[in-house]
Amino acid sequence: MPVISICSPKGGVGKTTLTSNLAYVFAKAGTKVVAIDLDPQNAMRLYFGQPLQDDRGFISKIETDPNADWVDALINVDRNLFVLPFGKSRQAQRLILDAKLAEEGYLRDRQSTIFCNPDILVLADFPPGYSVALKALSEVTDLTLVPLIADAASISQFSMLQNDELLEGPLNHRLGYYIVLNMVDNRIKLNREIQEFATHNMSEHLLGMVHADTSVVEAAALQQPVAEFNHNSSAAFDIEVLAKKLATILGFEVKQGTILINPLRDQ
Amino acid sequence: MLTILKSLFFLVVVAPVTFFTVVTPMSAENQYIFGLTSVGLAVLVSSLSKRHFVSVILIFITLVMSTRYMYFRVTQTLEFDSLIEALLGYMLLMAETYVYVVLFLCMFQLSWSLKRKIVPMPADPSTWPTVDVYIPTYNEPLKIVCDTVLAAQCLDYPRDKLKIYILDDGRRKELATFATEANVGYITRSDNAHAKAGNLNHAMKLTHGDLIAVFDCDHICTKIFLQATVGAFIKDPKLALIQTPHHFYSPDPIERNLYLGRDIPNEGELFYGPVQRGNDNWNATFFCGSCAVIRRKALKDTNGFAFETVTEDAHTALKLQRKGWNTAYLDQILAGGLATERLILHIIQRNRWARGMIQIFRLDNPLLGRGLTLPQRLCYLNAMMYFFFAIPRVIFMVIPLIYLLFGWSVIHGSAALLFSYALPHLILAYYTSSRLNGRYRYSFWGEVYDVLLSFHLVIPTILVLISPRHGKFNVTDKGATIEKGYFDAHAVRPHLIVASLLAFAIIFGPVKYLLPEYFEVQLSAVLLNVAWAAFNLSLLIAAICVARETPNQRQSQRLSLAAPVLIYQRSGICSRSTLRDLSMSGCRLDNVLSHDLLEEDPVTDIEFATTHSPVCVKVEIIGDSSESDFLRFRFTELPINTRREIVRLLFSRADTWVRPQHRKDNIIRSYFTILACIWDSLTKKRHEFEVNLERKVEPVDEGVA
Ligand SMILES: Nc1ncnc2c1ncn2[C@@H]1O[C@H](COP(=O)(O)OP(=O)(O)OP(=O)(O)O)[C@@H](O)[C@H]1O
Ligand SMILES: [Mg+2]
């Protein structure tokens, strides 16, 4: 039942990378994971080894049956691991989706198999910046992850987050948002300073960091999880550390490398 | 009441019994029985319990037996047939008296020791005193001074209460530049008057801290140094000085060339363990020039650091104590340094110490003058007396030659009688020292250290005794590397000569006995002297082996520690590995990269994940890693801020230095160990010597949160 949304004010900061790799980590640890792509770019599926020409997705049925259960579009990637691609879409389809998402209770009632399922962990990936989907999912999200790049621009993004400017309201109603500094290169002084700044000023919202590591890019090109491409990848390690921290915050039980979900929502 | 009874008991029972035990003459046979029974009794008592009062009883028995021997020597053995024999005989008696006095003083100094605890700092840092850290230097290279300074900057102490100064007596531009870059104070002066003491005194005029911490420029402190020492000054307003051990993480010449990797306490461990703790018990801790904190106010009382002698440190402490200030010894290793690298430098250093201590003995004798308690006088006296060892030691070395080569007897009476008195005295003296200090110094090693130095110290000792104001300060060179092994024959020339004579005498003596028609010698005397000569010869050879300098090519010390690291390759791939060892010049990691990858995509940087903040260093791979489980790197650039972080990682941790624990001494085993060391040295065998910090893996902060 926990839903983690991964979004950011800026593009190309590693949302999709983080979503897919966290999904792998959790699935490997024994949690049932559904990774949902809510970005019309429809790129996340590639991170899960789907062939480029395979353009299935939940969007394809939206015109014929707007209330269709997205579960039918799930693709099983691995034991415990499911991906829900956006699918190849036209403008008309995207407008219908936005309209449906804006409907009160659409996710909670129509898509309850996914969003109200105590046995699965949902990781949702979004397009950069504001989107209708992000707003709609904020109602069912437990925790929002915000990857940011530790560059000069991130300072202004910190304050944007602090002022709830992205959605003109909170990113979720449960555990709030957590920043992940991505592509951190400690060889660069500015990077270290931004980290220090974030540690001092945003400490309660700072989940951790991921090193800049070309293994990430190479793994993406080979459609592999980073840890598989390079067992010793620092980015992969950092993402595992993030997963452990998330499990603690969300109240998962971590037993001998297995992460078990507790139903935690009160309704 | 109890004390009166006790005193009465001593007066009526112990004192007369002791007196008669000392003075009653016995035949050789009876004396054997009596002496060996006493030894047996002492061993029995000793094995019953490790308690302190048992040690005191043992000390008492030992001193009584030694006194008995000395009484015998003085009353029964001083009749001589010729002038030359009388001369030599009295010389030997003098040497023995010296040993006897030092034995007394040592037993006193060592029998009650204080295990001082760290006084915690008050909770409110605003009440803490201000501290100036002085790092005096004269000619040591920047690369040595630099790490000491950087480590001082890592001290855990409020920034506004800590000031660090390089006191450069060499007026070197590079040091001034470094000080500016590192952001520490730099003090220099126009002359070098009074060497180190003058340097410190000059700086005292320019800075204002309440306390002064002094580190020789190669003593790298851990971050808790001040937190561990300053509390004592707040608790005791009359405390002038707190001294901590000098710990050397590189092997000294004896360790390197003679121990050859064996687990044997090094020369310093006795002094920086039982001796200073014993001194502390009597409020007589000496200042040792470095790794200490001194109260400015107290130094004002003595007009700064003492400069009249070449060992300004011990003399400063003495002067402070005369003015009624207290001194303390904290037996916690809070700094590590480089030992003297080569034998010849070791000899030069000890030469200075000996001259200095004898200067103090002559110029400001602790037995005389005001302000000291009797125990303080005795502790200081012992420290100075120790440095007279050279002359008696040489006498002991050459005495057996006299009888074996020339047939002169320097001790009157039968060898059997002499032996019956000497044996229990010697056994007990060694046995008791072994019980008291066995974990800090193994039996007979003190003799090896002394023999190594004594030939070189005889003349300086005599000169300084005659003219104590003579002599200048010399600085010990450190941090050099020894490229190739070589034999420093120059440093041990006197040893070689005496050793050859002893070897000759050991053969010549028995030959004399076998040719009774030409020579007139006694079998027992020959045997006694041959045994003595052989023992001396073994010590001498051990000392000579130290001159066989074994190579020590490492530019800087390498310490093992396991900690996570990141490896950056040129392509941007960044992988995790584990650090295995680290030095200021490079490191070794577990190899996690494939060989082919390394060829086309070389490693450019390494990141150490520390709790403080991540540190990245530019590196270059060394050696062929294709088949190795490890990757070795050399640091190619080390800007000051990075270097400071490596110093922090390497030296600054509270648990950086652990006191080595040695197994208990065993007198016989110890002697055989010396023989084994000699054998290994002669056959060029070597045990693996590793500086191991035994450190736990630091809980590394994952990410920035
Ligand atoms: N830690 C990292 N180290 C190196 N490269 C990274 C890292 N994280 C992400 N990248 C690379 O950065 C690029 C952008 O990543 P990703 O597509 O995950 O970002 P995004 O936020 O999902 O982008 P978009 O806003 O377009 O959806 C990719 O090429 C990815 O491989
Ligand atoms: Mg994306």
XYZ file of C-alpha atoms in Angstrom, chain B residues 229-563:
335
model
C 44.865 16.877 29.410
C 43.401 20.323 30.026
C 40.813 19.146 32.564
C 43.569 18.420 35.070
C 44.635 22.088 35.014
C 41.118 23.221 35.828
C 40.835 20.770 38.694
C 44.239 21.513 40.213
C 45.169 25.206 40.102
C 48.714 24.360 41.235
C 49.288 21.990 38.340
C 52.094 23.266 36.144
C 52.574 20.401 33.739
C 50.946 17.316 32.385
C 53.122 14.974 30.390
C 51.880 12.182 28.116
C 53.925 9.322 26.616
C 56.151 9.683 23.601
C 55.024 6.944 21.335
C 56.941 6.042 18.214
C 55.135 4.389 15.403
C 58.225 3.759 13.371
C 60.712 1.245 14.696
C 63.813 2.630 16.383
C 67.170 1.236 15.230
C 67.157 -1.427 17.914
C 63.693 -2.615 17.019
C 64.434 -2.531 13.344
C 67.898 -4.057 13.322
C 67.814 -6.360 16.321
C 64.234 -7.277 17.244
C 63.625 -7.938 13.556
C 59.907 -8.076 14.089
C 59.921 -9.912 17.412
C 57.474 -8.855 20.072
C 59.726 -7.220 22.652
C 58.984 -4.028 24.601
C 60.995 -1.196 23.131
C 63.401 0.995 24.994
C 60.913 3.720 25.828
C 58.174 1.615 27.301
C 59.712 1.288 30.746
C 60.184 5.021 31.120
C 56.799 6.027 29.719
C 55.103 3.356 31.802
C 56.195 2.417 35.310
C 58.905 5.055 35.700
C 56.826 8.130 34.946
C 53.808 6.666 36.743
C 56.057 6.078 39.734
C 57.347 9.645 39.491
C 53.786 10.889 39.281
C 52.982 9.128 42.530
C 55.559 11.338 44.252
C 54.556 14.440 42.318
C 57.827 14.261 40.415
C 56.828 13.760 36.774
C 59.426 15.133 34.385
C 58.747 17.213 31.382
C 59.983 15.371 28.308
C 59.998 18.235 25.866
C 57.013 17.214 23.820
C 53.452 15.898 24.056
C 52.898 17.918 27.203
C 50.847 20.873 28.365
C 52.303 23.554 30.634
C 50.662 26.397 32.492
C 51.953 29.771 31.410
C 51.594 31.218 34.874
C 53.878 28.542 36.314
C 56.468 29.145 33.619
C 56.527 32.822 34.536
C 57.670 31.714 37.990
C 60.720 30.060 36.543
C 61.396 32.726 33.906
C 60.308 30.411 31.149
C 61.840 27.182 30.020
C 65.215 26.360 31.562
C 68.066 26.978 29.158
C 71.147 26.325 31.281
C 71.440 22.719 30.123
C 70.983 20.776 26.915
C 68.001 18.926 28.350
C 65.802 21.918 28.946
C 62.764 19.741 29.575
C 63.776 17.832 32.688
C 65.377 20.923 34.130
C 62.260 23.018 33.541
C 60.186 20.490 35.477
C 62.714 20.488 38.297
C 62.630 24.261 38.517
C 58.842 24.327 38.467
C 58.734 21.806 41.268
C 61.182 23.753 43.357
C 58.693 26.618 43.185
C 55.979 24.357 44.572
C 54.132 23.569 41.365
C 52.702 20.136 40.731
C 53.380 17.942 37.730
C 51.360 15.023 36.417
C 51.746 12.117 34.062
C 48.834 10.837 32.014
C 49.648 7.389 30.715
C 47.572 7.549 27.544
C 49.140 7.640 24.134
C 47.769 10.827 22.625
C 50.412 11.444 19.994
C 52.657 9.406 17.761
C 56.044 10.248 16.363
C 58.959 9.046 14.342
C 61.711 7.225 16.154
C 65.313 8.085 15.376
C 66.061 6.365 12.167
C 69.632 5.194 12.438
C 71.901 3.936 15.175
C 74.347 6.778 14.899
C 71.539 9.312 15.358
C 70.252 7.364 18.309
C 73.701 7.572 19.856
C 73.887 11.302 19.233
C 70.484 11.834 20.804
C 71.311 9.819 23.909
C 74.609 11.589 24.150
C 72.699 14.841 24.519
C 70.328 13.391 27.077
C 73.192 12.061 29.157
C 75.137 15.303 28.986
C 72.044 17.291 29.897
C 71.093 15.186 32.862
C 74.630 15.269 34.200
C 74.656 19.032 33.707
C 71.569 19.319 35.870
C 73.170 16.989 38.388
C 76.107 19.327 38.634
C 74.426 22.712 38.281
C 71.117 22.222 40.063
C 71.473 19.004 42.021
C 68.082 17.775 43.161
C 69.499 16.653 46.502
C 70.468 20.224 47.248
C 68.530 23.449 47.147
C 65.090 24.324 48.318
C 61.558 23.413 47.579
C 61.545 19.680 46.991
C 60.198 16.841 49.077
C 62.526 13.926 49.776
C 60.727 11.566 47.352
C 60.901 14.239 44.653
C 64.629 14.598 45.271
C 65.078 10.836 44.988
C 63.052 10.564 41.792
C 65.000 13.348 40.113
C 68.234 11.975 41.469
C 67.494 8.583 39.972
C 66.799 10.065 36.583
C 70.170 11.772 36.638
C 71.994 8.870 38.204
C 70.758 6.659 35.423
C 72.724 8.653 32.892
C 76.000 7.918 34.643
C 75.646 4.324 33.454
C 78.323 4.561 30.797
C 81.408 4.307 33.012
C 80.235 1.456 35.271
C 78.909 -0.408 32.258
C 82.276 -0.257 30.514
C 84.000 -1.382 33.699
C 81.733 -4.422 33.932
C 82.448 -5.183 30.291
C 86.212 -5.232 30.584
C 86.791 -6.563 34.113
C 86.776 -10.271 33.174
C 89.579 -9.487 30.710
C 91.820 -8.480 33.564
C 92.013 -11.896 35.144
C 91.831 -13.924 31.961
C 94.505 -11.953 30.129
C 96.776 -10.646 32.876
C 96.007 -12.857 35.833
C 95.421 -9.894 38.126
C 92.666 -10.461 40.591
C 90.570 -7.494 41.407
C 88.486 -9.210 44.058
C 90.198 -10.730 47.009
C 89.198 -14.165 48.241
C 87.952 -17.348 46.706
C 85.805 -17.314 43.638
C 83.457 -19.757 45.317
C 82.802 -17.422 48.227
C 82.300 -14.450 45.963
C 79.932 -16.399 43.790
C 77.925 -17.591 46.779
C 77.306 -13.976 47.738
C 76.814 -12.607 44.253
C 74.462 -15.252 42.957
C 71.469 -14.642 45.257
C 71.985 -10.893 44.914
C 71.902 -11.087 41.120
C 69.058 -13.574 40.878
C 66.871 -11.567 43.215
C 67.628 -8.262 41.528
C 66.638 -9.669 38.126
C 63.717 -11.616 39.500
C 62.191 -8.640 41.277
C 62.656 -6.257 38.348
C 61.070 -8.842 36.140
C 58.069 -9.069 38.432
C 57.727 -5.305 38.693
C 58.354 -4.297 35.078
C 58.293 -7.502 33.114
C 55.643 -6.254 30.751
C 57.555 -3.092 29.954
C 61.116 -4.309 29.751
C 62.385 -7.809 29.367
C 65.346 -8.984 31.420
C 68.849 -8.148 30.101
C 67.545 -5.801 27.433
C 68.378 -2.800 29.594
C 71.968 -4.034 29.516
C 71.862 -4.299 25.734
C 70.586 -0.714 25.402
C 73.254 0.525 27.793
C 76.089 -1.428 26.221
C 75.115 0.000 22.872
C 75.633 3.529 24.120
C 78.133 3.325 26.918
C 81.446 3.359 25.008
C 80.381 6.556 23.289
C 79.229 8.192 26.477
C 82.249 7.649 28.707
C 84.210 10.668 27.561
C 81.265 13.082 27.329
C 80.150 11.959 30.794
C 83.550 12.717 32.274
C 83.885 16.021 30.415
C 80.491 17.251 31.530
C 81.105 16.140 35.083
C 84.255 18.235 35.128
C 82.920 21.168 33.147
C 79.121 21.211 33.217
C 78.675 24.477 31.368
C 80.272 23.016 28.329
C 78.145 21.498 25.592
C 75.668 22.446 22.979
C 72.271 21.333 21.860
C 72.029 19.140 18.828
C 68.933 18.237 16.902
C 68.103 14.675 16.037
C 67.456 14.071 12.360
C 64.340 12.116 11.590
C 62.266 10.909 8.715
C 65.164 9.836 6.569
C 64.991 6.634 4.663
C 67.667 3.996 4.549
C 67.936 2.867 0.993
C 70.213 -0.068 1.370
C 71.271 -2.164 4.256
C 74.795 -1.519 5.482
C 76.956 -2.105 8.486
C 77.779 1.012 10.443
C 81.151 -0.189 11.705
C 82.096 3.304 12.771
C 79.269 3.448 15.313
C 80.332 0.217 16.976
C 84.111 0.304 16.613
C 84.755 0.208 20.389
C 82.273 -2.635 20.677
C 84.087 -4.600 18.020
C 87.425 -4.132 19.752
C 86.154 -5.157 23.189
C 84.238 -8.067 21.694
C 87.387 -9.379 20.016
C 89.320 -9.062 23.259
C 86.595 -10.909 25.144
C 86.504 -13.648 22.567
C 90.255 -13.985 22.788
C 90.149 -14.023 26.593
C 87.476 -16.702 26.642
C 89.896 -18.982 24.790
C 93.085 -17.741 26.397
C 91.883 -18.213 30.001
C 91.265 -21.956 29.756
C 94.467 -22.356 27.750
C 96.338 -20.811 30.663
C 94.757 -23.300 32.998
C 95.816 -26.172 30.741
C 99.401 -24.996 30.806
C 100.096 -24.914 34.551
C 103.859 -24.968 33.940
C 103.623 -21.490 32.403
C 100.678 -19.896 34.149
C 99.255 -19.913 37.598
C 95.462 -19.689 37.592
C 92.616 -21.118 39.629
C 89.990 -23.216 37.914
C 87.032 -21.653 39.709
C 88.257 -18.141 38.974
C 88.813 -19.009 35.323
C 85.371 -20.478 35.031
C 83.746 -17.515 36.733
C 85.564 -15.054 34.511
C 84.931 -17.028 31.347
C 81.222 -17.174 32.121
C 81.187 -13.459 32.839
C 83.097 -12.694 29.663
C 80.780 -14.880 27.620
C 77.751 -13.117 29.019
C 79.327 -9.754 28.230
C 80.236 -10.931 24.789
C 76.642 -11.909 24.048
C 75.409 -8.470 25.072
C 78.108 -6.832 22.996
C 77.304 -8.856 19.926
C 73.650 -7.971 20.326
C 74.663 -4.313 20.426
C 76.899 -4.761 17.403
C 74.008 -6.312 15.493
C 72.131 -3.032 15.851
C 74.757 -1.480 13.619
C 73.705 -3.750 10.824
C 71.267 -1.228 9.419
C 68.406 -2.922 7.616
C 66.722 -0.985 4.856
C 63.671 1.056 5.634
C 62.585 2.500 2.359
C 59.063 3.553 3.094
C 58.824 7.255 2.695
C 56.062 7.511 5.199
C 54.554 5.058 7.587
C 51.789 2.855 6.376
C 48.993 2.006 8.744
C 46.417 -0.670 8.204
C 42.852 0.319 8.498
C 39.706 -0.932 6.859
C 37.356 1.770 5.666
